[in-house]
């Protein structure tokens, strides 16, 4: 199944040490947790974690199906909890 239905979460303002290698490592480790969490709602494909405007974290997830509003909210909440724990 092609992974062509993107889901994007934008939030969480980065701490001042966002350039710190340890923080980048924590973001990378969050990728696996995000994938495991999103498996409850969809079949996550590629997960990209990057930097957005105003020092926010942007998580883009390619999924095989379009998420309805309830699942999008659940997925956003799950990602938010994971990133808040960093």
PDB file with one MODEL, atoms N, CA, C and O in Angstrom:
MODEL        1
ATOM      1  N   UNK A   1       0.857  -1.173   0.000  1.00  0.00           N
ATOM      2  CA  UNK A   1       0.000   0.000   0.000  1.00  0.00           C
ATOM      3  C   UNK A   1       0.903   1.236   0.000  1.00  0.00           C
ATOM      4  O   UNK A   1       1.801   1.335   0.836  1.00  0.00           O
ATOM      5  N   UNK A   2       0.686   2.165  -0.907  1.00  0.00           N
ATOM      6  CA  UNK A   2       1.522   3.365  -0.931  1.00  0.00           C
ATOM      7  C   UNK A   2       1.263   4.249   0.285  1.00  0.00           C
ATOM      8  O   UNK A   2       0.129   4.386   0.744  1.00  0.00           O
ATOM      9  N   UNK A   3       2.303   4.826   0.776  1.00  0.00           N
ATOM     10  CA  UNK A   3       2.199   5.716   1.930  1.00  0.00           C
ATOM     11  C   UNK A   3       2.054   7.144   1.416  1.00  0.00           C
ATOM     12  O   UNK A   3       3.041   7.873   1.317  1.00  0.00           O
ATOM     13  N   UNK A   4       0.841   7.541   1.093  1.00  0.00           N
ATOM     14  CA  UNK A   4       0.660   8.835   0.461  1.00  0.00           C
ATOM     15  C   UNK A   4      -0.334   9.733   1.181  1.00  0.00           C
ATOM     16  O   UNK A   4      -0.727  10.761   0.630  1.00  0.00           O
ATOM     17  N   UNK A   5      -0.745   9.390   2.365  1.00  0.00           N
ATOM     18  CA  UNK A   5      -1.679  10.214   3.131  1.00  0.00           C
ATOM     19  C   UNK A   5      -0.929  10.842   4.291  1.00  0.00           C
ATOM     20  O   UNK A   5      -0.812  10.224   5.349  1.00  0.00           O
ATOM     21  N   UNK A   6      -0.415  12.062   4.119  1.00  0.00           N
ATOM     22  CA  UNK A   6       0.400  12.643   5.189  1.00  0.00           C
ATOM     23  C   UNK A   6      -0.417  13.100   6.385  1.00  0.00           C
ATOM     24  O   UNK A   6      -1.555  13.550   6.249  1.00  0.00           O
ATOM     25  N   UNK A   7       0.177  12.975   7.533  1.00  0.00           N
ATOM     26  CA  UNK A   7      -0.366  13.512   8.782  1.00  0.00           C
ATOM     27  C   UNK A   7       0.753  14.355   9.368  1.00  0.00           C
ATOM     28  O   UNK A   7       1.901  13.911   9.414  1.00  0.00           O
ATOM     29  N   UNK A   8       0.441  15.553   9.813  1.00  0.00           N
ATOM     30  CA  UNK A   8       1.492  16.403  10.363  1.00  0.00           C
ATOM     31  C   UNK A   8       1.068  16.973  11.704  1.00  0.00           C
ATOM     32  O   UNK A   8      -0.061  17.433  11.879  1.00  0.00           O
ATOM     33  N   UNK A   9       1.985  16.934  12.629  1.00  0.00           N
ATOM     34  CA  UNK A   9       1.808  17.529  13.955  1.00  0.00           C
ATOM     35  C   UNK A   9       2.846  18.637  14.084  1.00  0.00           C
ATOM     36  O   UNK A   9       4.021  18.424  13.788  1.00  0.00           O
ATOM     37  N   UNK A  10       2.428  19.795  14.513  1.00  0.00           N
ATOM     38  CA  UNK A  10       3.359  20.891  14.785  1.00  0.00           C
ATOM     39  C   UNK A  10       3.093  21.394  16.196  1.00  0.00           C
ATOM     40  O   UNK A  10       1.959  21.726  16.541  1.00  0.00           O
ATOM     41  N   UNK A  11       4.113  21.448  16.985  1.00  0.00           N
ATOM     42  CA  UNK A  11       3.959  21.937  18.342  1.00  0.00           C
ATOM     43  C   UNK A  11       5.219  21.773  19.137  1.00  0.00           C
ATOM     44  O   UNK A  11       6.264  21.422  18.591  1.00  0.00           O
ATOM     45  N   UNK A  12       5.135  22.022  20.417  1.00  0.00           N
ATOM     46  CA  UNK A  12       6.238  21.907  21.358  1.00  0.00           C
ATOM     47  C   UNK A  12       7.373  22.866  20.985  1.00  0.00           C
ATOM     48  O   UNK A  12       8.111  22.624  20.030  1.00  0.00           O
ATOM     49  N   UNK A  13       7.498  23.921  21.725  1.00  0.00           N
ATOM     50  CA  UNK A  13       8.604  24.852  21.512  1.00  0.00           C
ATOM     51  C   UNK A  13       9.870  24.217  22.075  1.00  0.00           C
ATOM     52  O   UNK A  13       9.882  23.704  23.194  1.00  0.00           O
ATOM     53  N   UNK A  14      10.915  24.261  21.293  1.00  0.00           N
ATOM     54  CA  UNK A  14      12.160  23.622  21.678  1.00  0.00           C
ATOM     55  C   UNK A  14      12.856  24.376  22.800  1.00  0.00           C
ATOM     56  O   UNK A  14      12.733  25.597  22.906  1.00  0.00           O
ATOM     57  N   UNK A  15      13.584  23.652  23.634  1.00  0.00           N
ATOM     58  CA  UNK A  15      14.362  24.316  24.679  1.00  0.00           C
ATOM     59  C   UNK A  15      15.553  25.049  24.057  1.00  0.00           C
ATOM     60  O   UNK A  15      15.877  24.852  22.885  1.00  0.00           O
ATOM     61  N   UNK A  16      16.188  25.885  24.851  1.00  0.00           N
ATOM     62  CA  UNK A  16      17.332  26.654  24.359  1.00  0.00           C
ATOM     63  C   UNK A  16      18.474  25.774  23.877  1.00  0.00           C
ATOM     64  O   UNK A  16      19.272  26.200  23.043  1.00  0.00           O
ATOM     65  N   UNK A  17      18.562  24.559  24.387  1.00  0.00           N
ATOM     66  CA  UNK A  17      19.664  23.678  23.987  1.00  0.00           C
ATOM     67  C   UNK A  17      19.317  22.830  22.770  1.00  0.00           C
ATOM     68  O   UNK A  17      19.857  21.737  22.603  1.00  0.00           O
ATOM     69  N   UNK A  18      18.414  23.328  21.910  1.00  0.00           N
ATOM     70  CA  UNK A  18      17.941  22.547  20.770  1.00  0.00           C
ATOM     71  C   UNK A  18      19.068  22.133  19.829  1.00  0.00           C
ATOM     72  O   UNK A  18      18.925  21.154  19.096  1.00  0.00           O
ATOM     73  N   UNK A  19      20.183  22.858  19.835  1.00  0.00           N
ATOM     74  CA  UNK A  19      21.313  22.487  18.994  1.00  0.00           C
ATOM     75  C   UNK A  19      22.197  21.437  19.677  1.00  0.00           C
ATOM     76  O   UNK A  19      23.118  20.892  19.069  1.00  0.00           O
ATOM     77  N   UNK A  20      21.906  21.175  20.914  1.00  0.00           N
ATOM     78  CA  UNK A  20      22.677  20.224  21.686  1.00  0.00           C
ATOM     79  C   UNK A  20      22.507  18.818  21.106  1.00  0.00           C
ATOM     80  O   UNK A  20      21.390  18.405  20.793  1.00  0.00           O
ATOM     81  N   UNK A  21      23.600  18.092  20.966  1.00  0.00           N
ATOM     82  CA  UNK A  21      23.565  16.748  20.393  1.00  0.00           C
ATOM     83  C   UNK A  21      22.679  15.807  21.207  1.00  0.00           C
ATOM     84  O   UNK A  21      22.018  14.938  20.640  1.00  0.00           O
ATOM     85  N   UNK A  22      22.660  15.968  22.514  1.00  0.00           N
ATOM     86  CA  UNK A  22      21.828  15.109  23.353  1.00  0.00           C
ATOM     87  C   UNK A  22      20.350  15.317  23.048  1.00  0.00           C
ATOM     88  O   UNK A  22      19.576  14.360  23.032  1.00  0.00           O
ATOM     89  N   UNK A  23      19.956  16.577  22.804  1.00  0.00           N
ATOM     90  CA  UNK A  23      18.560  16.830  22.497  1.00  0.00           C
ATOM     91  C   UNK A  23      18.196  16.221  21.147  1.00  0.00           C
ATOM     92  O   UNK A  23      17.114  15.653  20.996  1.00  0.00           O
ATOM     93  N   UNK A  24      19.082  16.333  20.172  1.00  0.00           N
ATOM     94  CA  UNK A  24      18.838  15.711  18.862  1.00  0.00           C
ATOM     95  C   UNK A  24      18.702  14.198  19.008  1.00  0.00           C
ATOM     96  O   UNK A  24      17.861  13.580  18.356  1.00  0.00           O
ATOM     97  N   UNK A  25      19.527  13.608  19.862  1.00  0.00           N
ATOM     98  CA  UNK A  25      19.432  12.169  20.115  1.00  0.00           C
ATOM     99  C   UNK A  25      18.079  11.819  20.729  1.00  0.00           C
ATOM    100  O   UNK A  25      17.474  10.809  20.369  1.00  0.00           O
ATOM    101  N   UNK A  26      17.605  12.649  21.654  1.00  0.00           N
ATOM    102  CA  UNK A  26      16.303  12.390  22.277  1.00  0.00           C
ATOM    103  C   UNK A  26      15.186  12.503  21.246  1.00  0.00           C
ATOM    104  O   UNK A  26      14.223  11.737  21.287  1.00  0.00           O
ATOM    105  N   UNK A  27      15.310  13.463  20.314  1.00  0.00           N
ATOM    106  CA  UNK A  27      14.309  13.566  19.239  1.00  0.00           C
ATOM    107  C   UNK A  27      14.314  12.309  18.383  1.00  0.00           C
ATOM    108  O   UNK A  27      13.258  11.798  18.009  1.00  0.00           O
ATOM    109  N   UNK A  28      15.500  11.817  18.076  1.00  0.00           N
ATOM    110  CA  UNK A  28      15.596  10.598  17.263  1.00  0.00           C
ATOM    111  C   UNK A  28      15.003   9.398  18.000  1.00  0.00           C
ATOM    112  O   UNK A  28      14.326   8.567  17.395  1.00  0.00           O
ATOM    113  N   UNK A  29      15.258   9.311  19.299  1.00  0.00           N
ATOM    114  CA  UNK A  29      14.693   8.190  20.050  1.00  0.00           C
ATOM    115  C   UNK A  29      13.174   8.317  20.133  1.00  0.00           C
ATOM    116  O   UNK A  29      12.472   7.314  20.262  1.00  0.00           O
ATOM    117  N   UNK A  30      12.668   9.545  20.060  1.00  0.00           N
ATOM    118  CA  UNK A  30      11.222   9.755  20.087  1.00  0.00           C
ATOM    119  C   UNK A  30      10.551   9.181  18.854  1.00  0.00           C
ATOM    120  O   UNK A  30       9.383   8.798  18.909  1.00  0.00           O
ATOM    121  N   UNK A  31      11.273   9.115  17.734  1.00  0.00           N
ATOM    122  CA  UNK A  31      10.710   8.586  16.490  1.00  0.00           C
ATOM    123  C   UNK A  31      10.142   7.176  16.687  1.00  0.00           C
ATOM    124  O   UNK A  31       9.030   6.890  16.242  1.00  0.00           O
ATOM    125  N   UNK A  32      10.890   6.304  17.343  1.00  0.00           N
ATOM    126  CA  UNK A  32      10.428   4.927  17.568  1.00  0.00           C
ATOM    127  C   UNK A  32       9.195   4.914  18.468  1.00  0.00           C
ATOM    128  O   UNK A  32       8.260   4.151  18.227  1.00  0.00           O
ATOM    129  N   UNK A  33       9.188   5.742  19.490  1.00  0.00           N
ATOM    130  CA  UNK A  33       8.022   5.818  20.381  1.00  0.00           C
ATOM    131  C   UNK A  33       6.807   6.342  19.640  1.00  0.00           C
ATOM    132  O   UNK A  33       5.690   5.869  19.856  1.00  0.00           O
ATOM    133  N   UNK A  34       7.020   7.319  18.766  1.00  0.00           N
ATOM    134  CA  UNK A  34       5.913   7.871  17.980  1.00  0.00           C
ATOM    135  C   UNK A  34       5.335   6.798  17.056  1.00  0.00           C
ATOM    136  O   UNK A  34       4.116   6.661  16.950  1.00  0.00           O
ATOM    137  N   UNK A  35       6.195   6.046  16.397  1.00  0.00           N
ATOM    138  CA  UNK A  35       5.722   4.989  15.499  1.00  0.00           C
ATOM    139  C   UNK A  35       4.908   3.963  16.278  1.00  0.00           C
ATOM    140  O   UNK A  35       3.827   3.567  15.844  1.00  0.00           O
ATOM    141  N   UNK A  36       5.425   3.534  17.426  1.00  0.00           N
ATOM    142  CA  UNK A  36       4.686   2.546  18.230  1.00  0.00           C
ATOM    143  C   UNK A  36       3.333   3.100  18.671  1.00  0.00           C
ATOM    144  O   UNK A  36       2.331   2.384  18.654  1.00  0.00           O
ATOM    145  N   UNK A  37       3.304   4.352  19.059  1.00  0.00           N
ATOM    146  CA  UNK A  37       2.067   4.973  19.516  1.00  0.00           C
ATOM    147  C   UNK A  37       1.059   5.111  18.374  1.00  0.00           C
ATOM    148  O   UNK A  37      -0.131   4.857  18.563  1.00  0.00           O
ATOM    149  N   UNK A  38       1.527   5.509  17.201  1.00  0.00           N
ATOM    150  CA  UNK A  38       0.627   5.721  16.067  1.00  0.00           C
ATOM    151  C   UNK A  38       0.077   4.411  15.505  1.00  0.00           C
ATOM    152  O   UNK A  38      -0.936   4.420  14.805  1.00  0.00           O
ATOM    153  N   UNK A  39       0.721   3.301  15.798  1.00  0.00           N
ATOM    154  CA  UNK A  39       0.220   2.013  15.326  1.00  0.00           C
ATOM    155  C   UNK A  39      -1.158   1.694  15.892  1.00  0.00           C
ATOM    156  O   UNK A  39      -1.859   0.831  15.364  1.00  0.00           O
ATOM    157  N   UNK A  40      -1.551   2.378  16.956  1.00  0.00           N
ATOM    158  CA  UNK A  40      -2.895   2.198  17.523  1.00  0.00           C
ATOM    159  C   UNK A  40      -3.959   2.811  16.616  1.00  0.00           C
ATOM    160  O   UNK A  40      -5.118   2.397  16.653  1.00  0.00           O
ATOM    161  N   UNK A  41      -3.569   3.805  15.793  1.00  0.00           N
ATOM    162  CA  UNK A  41      -4.530   4.556  14.993  1.00  0.00           C
ATOM    163  C   UNK A  41      -4.414   4.297  13.496  1.00  0.00           C
ATOM    164  O   UNK A  41      -5.399   4.426  12.770  1.00  0.00           O
ATOM    165  N   UNK A  42      -3.226   3.934  13.027  1.00  0.00           N
ATOM    166  CA  UNK A  42      -2.992   3.802  11.595  1.00  0.00           C
ATOM    167  C   UNK A  42      -1.744   2.967  11.373  1.00  0.00           C
ATOM    168  O   UNK A  42      -1.137   2.482  12.327  1.00  0.00           O
ATOM    169  N   UNK A  43      -1.368   2.801  10.132  1.00  0.00           N
ATOM    170  CA  UNK A  43      -0.120   2.134   9.780  1.00  0.00           C
ATOM    171  C   UNK A  43       0.901   3.202   9.414  1.00  0.00           C
ATOM    172  O   UNK A  43       0.969   3.616   8.256  1.00  0.00           O
ATOM    173  N   UNK A  44       1.694   3.654  10.376  1.00  0.00           N
ATOM    174  CA  UNK A  44       2.635   4.736  10.069  1.00  0.00           C
ATOM    175  C   UNK A  44       3.750   4.258   9.158  1.00  0.00           C
ATOM    176  O   UNK A  44       4.264   3.150   9.312  1.00  0.00           O
ATOM    177  N   UNK A  45       4.111   5.090   8.226  1.00  0.00           N
ATOM    178  CA  UNK A  45       5.230   4.804   7.341  1.00  0.00           C
ATOM    179  C   UNK A  45       6.425   5.612   7.789  1.00  0.00           C
ATOM    180  O   UNK A  45       6.897   5.474   8.918  1.00  0.00           O
ATOM    181  N   UNK A  46       6.904   6.445   6.908  1.00  0.00           N
ATOM    182  CA  UNK A  46       8.057   7.280   7.203  1.00  0.00           C
ATOM    183  C   UNK A  46       7.663   8.364   8.204  1.00  0.00           C
ATOM    184  O   UNK A  46       6.660   9.054   8.023  1.00  0.00           O
ATOM    185  N   UNK A  47       8.456   8.506   9.251  1.00  0.00           N
ATOM    186  CA  UNK A  47       8.242   9.551  10.249  1.00  0.00           C
ATOM    187  C   UNK A  47       9.435  10.497  10.181  1.00  0.00           C
ATOM    188  O   UNK A  47      10.578  10.096  10.396  1.00  0.00           O
ATOM    189  N   UNK A  48       9.147  11.757   9.880  1.00  0.00           N
ATOM    190  CA  UNK A  48      10.197  12.776   9.821  1.00  0.00           C
ATOM    191  C   UNK A  48       9.991  13.742  10.973  1.00  0.00           C
ATOM    192  O   UNK A  48       8.890  14.254  11.177  1.00  0.00           O
ATOM    193  N   UNK A  49      11.047  13.986  11.720  1.00  0.00           N
ATOM    194  CA  UNK A  49      11.001  14.962  12.805  1.00  0.00           C
ATOM    195  C   UNK A  49      11.957  16.082  12.427  1.00  0.00           C
ATOM    196  O   UNK A  49      13.152  15.857  12.231  1.00  0.00           O
ATOM    197  N   UNK A  50      11.424  17.274  12.329  1.00  0.00           N
ATOM    198  CA  UNK A  50      12.248  18.412  11.936  1.00  0.00           C
ATOM    199  C   UNK A  50      11.915  19.648  12.743  1.00  0.00           C
ATOM    200  O   UNK A  50      11.114  19.613  13.678  1.00  0.00           O
ATOM    201  N   UNK A  51      12.551  20.742  12.357  1.00  0.00           N
ATOM    202  CA  UNK A  51      12.338  22.005  13.038  1.00  0.00           C
ATOM    203  C   UNK A  51      11.409  22.873  12.201  1.00  0.00           C
ATOM    204  O   UNK A  51      11.558  22.970  10.983  1.00  0.00           O
ATOM    205  N   UNK A  52      10.454  23.498  12.868  1.00  0.00           N
ATOM    206  CA  UNK A  52       9.528  24.386  12.189  1.00  0.00           C
ATOM    207  C   UNK A  52       9.764  25.830  12.591  1.00  0.00           C
ATOM    208  O   UNK A  52      10.760  26.159  13.235  1.00  0.00           O
ATOM    209  N   UNK A  53       8.841  26.675  12.204  1.00  0.00           N
ATOM    210  CA  UNK A  53       8.926  28.093  12.542  1.00  0.00           C
ATOM    211  C   UNK A  53       8.822  28.280  14.052  1.00  0.00           C
ATOM    212  O   UNK A  53       8.176  27.495  14.747  1.00  0.00           O
ATOM    213  N   UNK A  54       9.463  29.322  14.541  1.00  0.00           N
ATOM    214  CA  UNK A  54       9.421  29.687  15.959  1.00  0.00           C
ATOM    215  C   UNK A  54       9.922  28.562  16.859  1.00  0.00           C
ATOM    216  O   UNK A  54       9.410  28.371  17.963  1.00  0.00           O
ATOM    217  N   UNK A  55      10.926  27.815  16.386  1.00  0.00           N
ATOM    218  CA  UNK A  55      11.568  26.759  17.177  1.00  0.00           C
ATOM    219  C   UNK A  55      10.596  25.675  17.622  1.00  0.00           C
ATOM    220  O   UNK A  55      10.668  25.196  18.754  1.00  0.00           O
ATOM    221  N   UNK A  56       9.697  25.293  16.743  1.00  0.00           N
ATOM    222  CA  UNK A  56       8.778  24.208  17.059  1.00  0.00           C
ATOM    223  C   UNK A  56       9.285  22.908  16.446  1.00  0.00           C
ATOM    224  O   UNK A  56      10.091  22.910  15.515  1.00  0.00           O
ATOM    225  N   UNK A  57       8.802  21.821  16.982  1.00  0.00           N
ATOM    226  CA  UNK A  57       9.082  20.509  16.422  1.00  0.00           C
ATOM    227  C   UNK A  57       7.939  20.170  15.469  1.00  0.00           C
ATOM    228  O   UNK A  57       6.766  20.318  15.813  1.00  0.00           O
ATOM    229  N   UNK A  58       8.293  19.716  14.274  1.00  0.00           N
ATOM    230  CA  UNK A  58       7.296  19.307  13.295  1.00  0.00           C
ATOM    231  C   UNK A  58       7.481  17.815  13.055  1.00  0.00           C
ATOM    232  O   UNK A  58       8.577  17.358  12.729  1.00  0.00           O
ATOM    233  N   UNK A  59       6.403  17.064  13.219  1.00  0.00           N
ATOM    234  CA  UNK A  59       6.433  15.626  12.983  1.00  0.00           C
ATOM    235  C   UNK A  59       5.533  15.348  11.792  1.00  0.00           C
ATOM    236  O   UNK A  59       4.330  15.604  11.843  1.00  0.00           O
ATOM    237  N   UNK A  60       6.114  14.824  10.721  1.00  0.00           N
ATOM    238  CA  UNK A  60       5.348  14.454   9.535  1.00  0.00           C
ATOM    239  C   UNK A  60       5.345  12.938   9.439  1.00  0.00           C
ATOM    240  O   UNK A  60       6.388  12.292   9.544  1.00  0.00           O
ATOM    241  N   UNK A  61       4.161  12.381   9.241  1.00  0.00           N
ATOM    242  CA  UNK A  61       4.006  10.936   9.184  1.00  0.00           C
ATOM    243  C   UNK A  61       3.286  10.579   7.893  1.00  0.00           C
ATOM    244  O   UNK A  61       2.194  11.082   7.629  1.00  0.00           O
ATOM    245  N   UNK A  62       3.891   9.716   7.089  1.00  0.00           N
ATOM    246  CA  UNK A  62       3.214   9.205   5.910  1.00  0.00           C
ATOM    247  C   UNK A  62       2.408   7.984   6.336  1.00  0.00           C
ATOM    248  O   UNK A  62       2.944   7.054   6.939  1.00  0.00           O
ATOM    249  N   UNK A  63       1.121   7.997   6.019  1.00  0.00           N
ATOM    250  CA  UNK A  63       0.254   6.878   6.393  1.00  0.00           C
ATOM    251  C   UNK A  63      -0.423   6.325   5.148  1.00  0.00           C
ATOM    252  O   UNK A  63      -0.487   6.999   4.120  1.00  0.00           O
ATOM    253  N   UNK A  64      -0.920   5.116   5.237  1.00  0.00           N
ATOM    254  CA  UNK A  64      -1.582   4.486   4.107  1.00  0.00           C
ATOM    255  C   UNK A  64      -3.037   4.885   3.965  1.00  0.00           C
ATOM    256  O   UNK A  64      -3.650   4.644   2.925  1.00  0.00           O
ATOM    257  N   UNK A  65      -3.589   5.487   4.994  1.00  0.00           N
ATOM    258  CA  UNK A  65      -5.003   5.879   4.965  1.00  0.00           C
ATOM    259  C   UNK A  65      -5.164   7.273   5.544  1.00  0.00           C
ATOM    260  O   UNK A  65      -4.350   7.719   6.352  1.00  0.00           O
ATOM    261  N   UNK A  66      -6.204   7.945   5.130  1.00  0.00           N
ATOM    262  CA  UNK A  66      -6.524   9.264   5.680  1.00  0.00           C
ATOM    263  C   UNK A  66      -7.076   9.068   7.088  1.00  0.00           C
ATOM    264  O   UNK A  66      -7.919   8.200   7.312  1.00  0.00           O
ATOM    265  N   UNK A  67      -6.605   9.867   8.030  1.00  0.00           N
ATOM    266  CA  UNK A  67      -7.099   9.789   9.399  1.00  0.00           C
ATOM    267  C   UNK A  67      -8.296  10.706   9.564  1.00  0.00           C
ATOM    268  O   UNK A  67      -8.274  11.855   9.121  1.00  0.00           O
ATOM    269  N   UNK A  68      -9.346  10.192  10.206  1.00  0.00           N
ATOM    270  CA  UNK A  68     -10.483  11.067  10.477  1.00  0.00           C
ATOM    271  C   UNK A  68     -10.111  12.015  11.615  1.00  0.00           C
ATOM    272  O   UNK A  68      -9.043  11.891  12.215  1.00  0.00           O
ATOM    273  N   UNK A  69     -10.989  12.949  11.901  1.00  0.00           N
ATOM    274  CA  UNK A  69     -10.682  13.999  12.883  1.00  0.00           C
ATOM    275  C   UNK A  69     -10.388  13.428  14.266  1.00  0.00           C
ATOM    276  O   UNK A  69      -9.483  13.902  14.953  1.00  0.00           O
ATOM    277  N   UNK A  70     -11.140  12.421  14.675  1.00  0.00           N
ATOM    278  CA  UNK A  70     -10.931  11.820  16.001  1.00  0.00           C
ATOM    279  C   UNK A  70      -9.554  11.171  16.073  1.00  0.00           C
ATOM    280  O   UNK A  70      -8.830  11.361  17.051  1.00  0.00           O
ATOM    281  N   UNK A  71      -9.185  10.405  15.043  1.00  0.00           N
ATOM    282  CA  UNK A  71      -7.877   9.744  15.041  1.00  0.00           C
ATOM    283  C   UNK A  71      -6.745  10.757  14.928  1.00  0.00           C
ATOM    284  O   UNK A  71      -5.681  10.566  15.518  1.00  0.00           O
ATOM    285  N   UNK A  72      -6.964  11.833  14.175  1.00  0.00           N
ATOM    286  CA  UNK A  72      -5.947  12.890  14.090  1.00  0.00           C
ATOM    287  C   UNK A  72      -5.721  13.511  15.471  1.00  0.00           C
ATOM    288  O   UNK A  72      -4.581  13.751  15.870  1.00  0.00           O
ATOM    289  N   UNK A  73      -6.810  13.768  16.195  1.00  0.00           N
ATOM    290  CA  UNK A  73      -6.695  14.330  17.545  1.00  0.00           C
ATOM    291  C   UNK A  73      -5.969  13.364  18.476  1.00  0.00           C
ATOM    292  O   UNK A  73      -5.113  13.777  19.257  1.00  0.00           O
ATOM    293  N   UNK A  74      -6.308  12.085  18.395  1.00  0.00           N
ATOM    294  CA  UNK A  74      -5.661  11.088  19.244  1.00  0.00           C
ATOM    295  C   UNK A  74      -4.170  10.985  18.917  1.00  0.00           C
ATOM    296  O   UNK A  74      -3.332  10.909  19.815  1.00  0.00           O
ATOM    297  N   UNK A  75      -3.853  10.985  17.631  1.00  0.00           N
ATOM    298  CA  UNK A  75      -2.456  10.900  17.213  1.00  0.00           C
ATOM    299  C   UNK A  75      -1.692  12.142  17.663  1.00  0.00           C
ATOM    300  O   UNK A  75      -0.567  12.035  18.151  1.00  0.00           O
ATOM    301  N   UNK A  76      -2.293  13.312  17.503  1.00  0.00           N
ATOM    302  CA  UNK A  76      -1.644  14.561  17.943  1.00  0.00           C
ATOM    303  C   UNK A  76      -1.395  14.546  19.437  1.00  0.00           C
ATOM    304  O   UNK A  76      -0.326  14.947  19.894  1.00  0.00           O
ATOM    305  N   UNK A  77      -2.377  14.084  20.203  1.00  0.00           N
ATOM    306  CA  UNK A  77      -2.218  14.001  21.660  1.00  0.00           C
ATOM    307  C   UNK A  77      -1.081  13.046  22.032  1.00  0.00           C
ATOM    308  O   UNK A  77      -0.286  13.336  22.926  1.00  0.00           O
ATOM    309  N   UNK A  78      -1.014  11.910  21.342  1.00  0.00           N
ATOM    310  CA  UNK A  78       0.035  10.931  21.626  1.00  0.00           C
ATOM    311  C   UNK A  78       1.412  11.511  21.322  1.00  0.00           C
ATOM    312  O   UNK A  78       2.338  11.357  22.119  1.00  0.00           O
ATOM    313  N   UNK A  79       1.554  12.174  20.179  1.00  0.00           N
ATOM    314  CA  UNK A  79       2.834  12.784  19.816  1.00  0.00           C
ATOM    315  C   UNK A  79       3.196  13.872  20.821  1.00  0.00           C
ATOM    316  O   UNK A  79       4.348  13.974  21.243  1.00  0.00           O
ATOM    317  N   UNK A  80       2.219  14.679  21.201  1.00  0.00           N
ATOM    318  CA  UNK A  80       2.460  15.764  22.158  1.00  0.00           C
ATOM    319  C   UNK A  80       2.988  15.202  23.482  1.00  0.00           C
ATOM    320  O   UNK A  80       3.945  15.734  24.046  1.00  0.00           O
ATOM    321  N   UNK A  81       2.370  14.140  23.971  1.00  0.00           N
ATOM    322  CA  UNK A  81       2.821  13.533  25.234  1.00  0.00           C
ATOM    323  C   UNK A  81       4.260  13.033  25.114  1.00  0.00           C
ATOM    324  O   UNK A  81       5.065  13.227  26.025  1.00  0.00           O
ATOM    325  N   UNK A  82       4.580  12.396  24.002  1.00  0.00           N
ATOM    326  CA  UNK A  82       5.930  11.862  23.809  1.00  0.00           C
ATOM    327  C   UNK A  82       6.955  12.994  23.780  1.00  0.00           C
ATOM    328  O   UNK A  82       7.990  12.916  24.442  1.00  0.00           O
ATOM    329  N   UNK A  83       6.666  14.035  23.019  1.00  0.00           N
ATOM    330  CA  UNK A  83       7.621  15.142  22.902  1.00  0.00           C
ATOM    331  C   UNK A  83       7.731  15.942  24.187  1.00  0.00           C
ATOM    332  O   UNK A  83       8.790  16.494  24.485  1.00  0.00           O
ATOM    333  N   UNK A  84       6.651  16.010  24.952  1.00  0.00           N
ATOM    334  CA  UNK A  84       6.692  16.729  26.224  1.00  0.00           C
ATOM    335  C   UNK A  84       7.603  16.015  27.215  1.00  0.00           C
ATOM    336  O   UNK A  84       8.213  16.652  28.074  1.00  0.00           O
ATOM    337  N   UNK A  85       7.696  14.692  27.097  1.00  0.00           N
ATOM    338  CA  UNK A  85       8.543  13.913  27.997  1.00  0.00           C
ATOM    339  C   UNK A  85      10.035  14.037  27.695  1.00  0.00           C
ATOM    340  O   UNK A  85      10.869  13.594  28.484  1.00  0.00           O
ATOM    341  N   UNK A  86      10.370  14.641  26.551  1.00  0.00           N
ATOM    342  CA  UNK A  86      11.789  14.768  26.203  1.00  0.00           C
ATOM    343  C   UNK A  86      12.481  15.679  27.192  1.00  0.00           C
ATOM    344  O   UNK A  86      13.683  15.917  27.076  1.00  0.00           O
TER     345      UNK A  86
ENDMDL
END
